[in-house]
XYZ file of C-alpha atoms in Angstrom:
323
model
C 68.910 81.289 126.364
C 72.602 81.331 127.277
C 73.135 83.981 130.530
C 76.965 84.433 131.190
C 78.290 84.972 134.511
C 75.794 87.601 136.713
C 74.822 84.308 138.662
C 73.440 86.713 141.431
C 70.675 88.013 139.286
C 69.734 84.728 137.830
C 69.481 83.034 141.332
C 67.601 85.624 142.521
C 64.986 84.926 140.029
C 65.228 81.116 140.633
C 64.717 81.230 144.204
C 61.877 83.603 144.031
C 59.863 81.285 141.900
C 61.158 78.564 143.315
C 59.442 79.580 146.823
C 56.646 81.100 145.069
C 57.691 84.886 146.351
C 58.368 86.595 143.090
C 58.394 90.370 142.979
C 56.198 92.209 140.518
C 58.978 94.968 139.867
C 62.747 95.029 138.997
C 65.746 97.162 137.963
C 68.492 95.603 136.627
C 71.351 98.091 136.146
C 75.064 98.470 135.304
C 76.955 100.043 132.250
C 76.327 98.895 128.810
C 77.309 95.591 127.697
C 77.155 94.218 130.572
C 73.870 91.581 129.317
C 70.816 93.958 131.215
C 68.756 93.201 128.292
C 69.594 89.900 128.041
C 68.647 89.220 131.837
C 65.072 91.124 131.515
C 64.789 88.722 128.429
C 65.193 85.740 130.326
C 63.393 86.894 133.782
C 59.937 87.165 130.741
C 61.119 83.800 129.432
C 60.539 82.413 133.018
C 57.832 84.164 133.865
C 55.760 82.943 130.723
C 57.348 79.382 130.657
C 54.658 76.700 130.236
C 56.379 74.207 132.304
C 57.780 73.321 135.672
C 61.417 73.570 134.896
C 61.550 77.461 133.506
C 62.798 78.422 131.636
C 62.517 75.275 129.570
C 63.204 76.983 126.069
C 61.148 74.498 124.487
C 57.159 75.225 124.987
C 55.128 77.541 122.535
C 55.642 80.281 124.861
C 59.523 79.901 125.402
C 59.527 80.050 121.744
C 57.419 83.183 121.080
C 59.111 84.976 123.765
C 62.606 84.328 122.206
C 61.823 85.435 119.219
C 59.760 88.444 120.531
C 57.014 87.331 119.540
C 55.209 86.454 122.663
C 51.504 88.606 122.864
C 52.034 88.983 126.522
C 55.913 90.472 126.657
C 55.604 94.162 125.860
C 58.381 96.619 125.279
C 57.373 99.954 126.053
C 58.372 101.959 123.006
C 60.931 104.721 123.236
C 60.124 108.030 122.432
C 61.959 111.829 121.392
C 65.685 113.001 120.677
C 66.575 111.314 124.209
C 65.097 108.177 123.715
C 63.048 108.174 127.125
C 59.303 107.127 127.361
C 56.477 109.299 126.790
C 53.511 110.277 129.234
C 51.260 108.865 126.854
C 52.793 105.545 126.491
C 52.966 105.306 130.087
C 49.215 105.536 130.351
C 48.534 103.526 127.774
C 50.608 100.773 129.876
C 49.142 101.502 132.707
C 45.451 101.189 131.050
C 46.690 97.792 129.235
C 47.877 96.085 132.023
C 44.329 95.963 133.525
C 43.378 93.641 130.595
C 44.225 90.329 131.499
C 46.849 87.824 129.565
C 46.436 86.996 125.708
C 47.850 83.679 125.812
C 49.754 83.447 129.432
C 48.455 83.911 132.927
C 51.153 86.264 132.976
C 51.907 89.689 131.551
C 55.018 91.761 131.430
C 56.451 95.198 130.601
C 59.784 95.675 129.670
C 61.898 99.321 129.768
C 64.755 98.990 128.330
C 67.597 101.372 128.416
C 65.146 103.705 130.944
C 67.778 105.967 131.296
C 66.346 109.141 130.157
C 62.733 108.289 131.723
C 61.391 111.593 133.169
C 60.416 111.972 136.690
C 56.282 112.766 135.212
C 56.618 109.367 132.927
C 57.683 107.742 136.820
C 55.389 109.533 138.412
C 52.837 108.187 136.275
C 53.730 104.704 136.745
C 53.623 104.724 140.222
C 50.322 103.907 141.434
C 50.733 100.989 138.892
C 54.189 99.539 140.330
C 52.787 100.070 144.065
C 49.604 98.420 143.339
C 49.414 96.310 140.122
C 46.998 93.157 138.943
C 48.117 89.682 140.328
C 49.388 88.853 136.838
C 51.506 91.897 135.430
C 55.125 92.273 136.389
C 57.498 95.362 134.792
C 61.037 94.812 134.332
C 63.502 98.013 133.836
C 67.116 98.086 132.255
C 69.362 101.492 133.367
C 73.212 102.539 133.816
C 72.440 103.931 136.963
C 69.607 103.359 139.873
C 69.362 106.478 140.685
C 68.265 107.438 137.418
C 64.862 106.299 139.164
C 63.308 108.323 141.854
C 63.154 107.353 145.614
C 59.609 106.282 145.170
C 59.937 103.932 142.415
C 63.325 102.780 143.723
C 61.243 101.342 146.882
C 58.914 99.247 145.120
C 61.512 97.559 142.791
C 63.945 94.981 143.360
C 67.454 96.245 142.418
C 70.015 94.594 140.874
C 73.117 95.469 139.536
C 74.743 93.647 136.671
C 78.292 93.176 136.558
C 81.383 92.071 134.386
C 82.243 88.511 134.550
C 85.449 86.260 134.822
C 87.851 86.294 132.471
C 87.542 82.766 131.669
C 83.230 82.998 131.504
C 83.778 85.875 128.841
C 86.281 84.424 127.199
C 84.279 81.091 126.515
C 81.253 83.587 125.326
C 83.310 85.363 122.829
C 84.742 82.156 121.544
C 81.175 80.547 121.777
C 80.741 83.286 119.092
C 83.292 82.000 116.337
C 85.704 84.607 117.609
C 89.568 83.088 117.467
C 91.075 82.752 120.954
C 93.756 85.209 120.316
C 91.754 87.889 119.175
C 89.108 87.382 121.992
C 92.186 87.458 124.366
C 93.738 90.709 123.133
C 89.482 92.291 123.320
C 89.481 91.388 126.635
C 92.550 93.196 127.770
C 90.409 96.792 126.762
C 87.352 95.796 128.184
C 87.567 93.182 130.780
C 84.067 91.074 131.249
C 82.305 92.986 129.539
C 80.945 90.882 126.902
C 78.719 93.281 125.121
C 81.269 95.716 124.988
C 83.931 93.204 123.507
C 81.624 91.698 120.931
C 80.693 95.646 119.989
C 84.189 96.214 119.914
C 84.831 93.572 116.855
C 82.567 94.649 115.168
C 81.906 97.828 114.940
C 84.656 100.675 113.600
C 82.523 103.483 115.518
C 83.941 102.021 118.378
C 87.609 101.197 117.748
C 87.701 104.838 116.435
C 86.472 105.748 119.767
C 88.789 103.368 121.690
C 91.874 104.812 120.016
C 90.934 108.635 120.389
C 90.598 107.757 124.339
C 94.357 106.206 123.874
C 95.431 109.374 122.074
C 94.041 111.671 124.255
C 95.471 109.977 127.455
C 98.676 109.731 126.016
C 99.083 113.609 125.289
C 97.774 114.650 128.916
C 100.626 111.944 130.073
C 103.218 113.746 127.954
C 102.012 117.616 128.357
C 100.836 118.060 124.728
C 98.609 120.255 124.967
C 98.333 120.744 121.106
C 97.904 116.965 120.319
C 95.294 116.654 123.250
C 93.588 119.538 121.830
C 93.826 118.191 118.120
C 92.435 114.757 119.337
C 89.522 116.270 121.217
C 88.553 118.376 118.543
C 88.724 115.605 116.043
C 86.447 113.568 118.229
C 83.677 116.761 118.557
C 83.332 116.433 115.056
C 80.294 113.793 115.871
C 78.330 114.077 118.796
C 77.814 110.196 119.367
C 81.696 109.868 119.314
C 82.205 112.927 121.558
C 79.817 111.900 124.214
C 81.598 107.804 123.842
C 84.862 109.136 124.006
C 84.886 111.360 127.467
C 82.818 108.306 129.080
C 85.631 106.303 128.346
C 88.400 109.322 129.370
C 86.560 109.370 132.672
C 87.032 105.872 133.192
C 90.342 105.883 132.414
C 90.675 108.719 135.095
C 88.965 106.971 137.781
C 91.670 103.973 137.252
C 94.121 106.916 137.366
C 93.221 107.555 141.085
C 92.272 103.941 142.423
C 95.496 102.589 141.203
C 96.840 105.019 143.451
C 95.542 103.080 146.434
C 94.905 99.700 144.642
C 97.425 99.202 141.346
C 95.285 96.283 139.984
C 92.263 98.222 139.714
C 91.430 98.732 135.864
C 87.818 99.450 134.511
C 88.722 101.241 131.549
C 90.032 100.205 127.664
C 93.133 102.237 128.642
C 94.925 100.467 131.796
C 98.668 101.389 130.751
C 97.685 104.667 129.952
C 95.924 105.059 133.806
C 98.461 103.319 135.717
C 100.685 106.465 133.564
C 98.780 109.160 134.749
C 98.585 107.414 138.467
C 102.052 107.624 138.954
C 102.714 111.237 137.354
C 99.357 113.095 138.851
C 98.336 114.007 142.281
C 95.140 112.876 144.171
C 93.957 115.990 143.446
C 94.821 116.054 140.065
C 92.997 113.115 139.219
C 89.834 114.652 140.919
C 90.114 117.363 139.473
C 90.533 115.673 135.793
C 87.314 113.321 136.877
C 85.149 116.505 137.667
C 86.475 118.454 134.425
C 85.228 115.391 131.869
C 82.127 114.650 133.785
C 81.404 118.612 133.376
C 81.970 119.027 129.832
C 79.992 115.942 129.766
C 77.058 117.665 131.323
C 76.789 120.190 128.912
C 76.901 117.720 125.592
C 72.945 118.310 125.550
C 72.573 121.940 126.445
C 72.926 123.080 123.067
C 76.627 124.289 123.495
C 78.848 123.849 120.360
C 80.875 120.819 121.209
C 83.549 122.107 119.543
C 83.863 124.846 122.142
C 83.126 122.132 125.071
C 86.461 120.943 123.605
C 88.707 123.431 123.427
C 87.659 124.297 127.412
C 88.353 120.844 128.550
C 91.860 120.962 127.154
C 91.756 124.203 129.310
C 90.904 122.318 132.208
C 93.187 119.896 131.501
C 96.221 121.752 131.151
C 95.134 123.474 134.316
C 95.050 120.165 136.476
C 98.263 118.833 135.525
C 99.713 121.852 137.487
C 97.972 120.923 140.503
């Protein structure tokens, strides 16, 4: 299993089993595309490895475990319209991992994308995380730490997955059969962010998504207030897009206001556009854009029409340009 760049995250879990000190518990976290999955993948693979050198890739259990196959690798299952992880499967985890290894001396639990997890689902895993058998070991994937509560947070080890180097993600997307010169223009919207390049080529969700943002940003640059409001509108017309496209607006407005203090700063698929609305907004005015798309954000779930979430942020939005 190739791991790109996040050399951090891997080391850790070298030098833990490597001195025989590994934790029982970890959160590996950062935006999407950024290989969380991957990493929780590969901290399993060396946790079930056969051999000395782990992972080796090569044993019976490197090869189950690869192909998800392995008896004692278990992905809790998501549950409901949010995708988060039921009371009942928690317990049913928590009963399971009392019953000791199929075919390792090791078991693990995977979360992935815990994101919505509720705070009874944590609670109920608690007692588990703070005290669990010698042999089980859980493994979560999130955006955010915080998603987690204070308790849990205490009892895992954190770590936060990042982009990597240009020239790493560059020799990953060409590692896929990707031509140079596309991968190099991919890479100019997202960076290292491998996942989110390689979702970028092929998907059409996504570029539709990427070019909205683009639209969008250029109208609030140029005070058209009609196009911004067309563009926002056309993207409530699916929820999925929607929700896609002011995550990306709200990075492109966080570049906005660090470029003001540090040009070169870019997270988002829209860097011209941001260093645009740097130079023609306030400090304020980029807070104030930041806290209007996180808002409408907020309120994608509460059963408001999204249509109407639109047609306030452009509100908003005309509203902050003033300041």
């Amino acid at each position: 299993m190739k791991i790109y760049g996040n050399d951090l995250i891997t080391g850790t879990f070298q030098n833990m089993l490597r001195n025989g000190r590994m934790a029982h518990s970890f959160l590996i976290y950062g935006e999407k595309g950024l290989g969380k999955k991957t990493m929780a993948d590969y901290l399993a693979l060396m946790l079930v490895c056969e051999r000395d050198s782990k992972p080796c890739g090569e044993c019976r259990s490197c090869r189950n475990a690869a192909s998800h196959a392995h008896p004692d690798i278990i992905y809790a299952e998501h549950s409901g319209k949010l995708g988060g992880f039921s009371v009942e499967t928690i317990r049913s985890i928590c009963s399971d991992a009392y019953i000791r290894p199929n075919d390792s001396d090791k078991k693990v639990y995977i979360f992935t994308d815990a994101d919505n997890i509720t705070v009874s689902a944590q609670n109920s895993l608690l007692k588990l995380i703070e005290e669990p058998p010698p042999y089980a070991y859980f493994i979560f994937t999130a955006s955010d730490k915080y998603i987690f509560l204070e308790t849990i947070r205490s009892r895992v080890i954190s770590l936060g997955a990042s982009e990597v180097r240009p020239d790493i993600a560059l020799e990953a997307l060409c590692g896929q059969g990707i031509p140079e010169s596309e991968a190099d223009s991919v890479l100019k919207l997202f960076g290292g962010n491998i996942g989110k390049c390689l979702e970028y080529i092929g998907s059409d969700e996504l570029r539709s998504t990427v070019d909205l943002t683009k639209k969008i940003t250029d109208c609030i640059i140029n005070r058209d207030e009609y196009g911004t409001l067309k563009h926002l509108t056309e993207a409530a017309s699916e929820k999925n897009i929607f929700r896609s496209v002011l995550l990306m607006l709200d990075k492109v407005m966080r570049d906005s206001l660090a470029m003001k203090y540090s040009p070169q700063s870019s997270v988002s698929c829209c860097a011209d556009g941001a260093r645009l609305l740097s130079e023609s907004l306030t400090v304020l005015g980029c807070i104030s854009l930041h806290r209007a798309v996180t808002g409408s954000y907020s309120l994608i779930d509460k059963n408001v029409n999204i249509k109407l979430i639109a047609s306030a942020l452009c509100g908003q939005i005309s509203e902050c340009r003033q300041l």
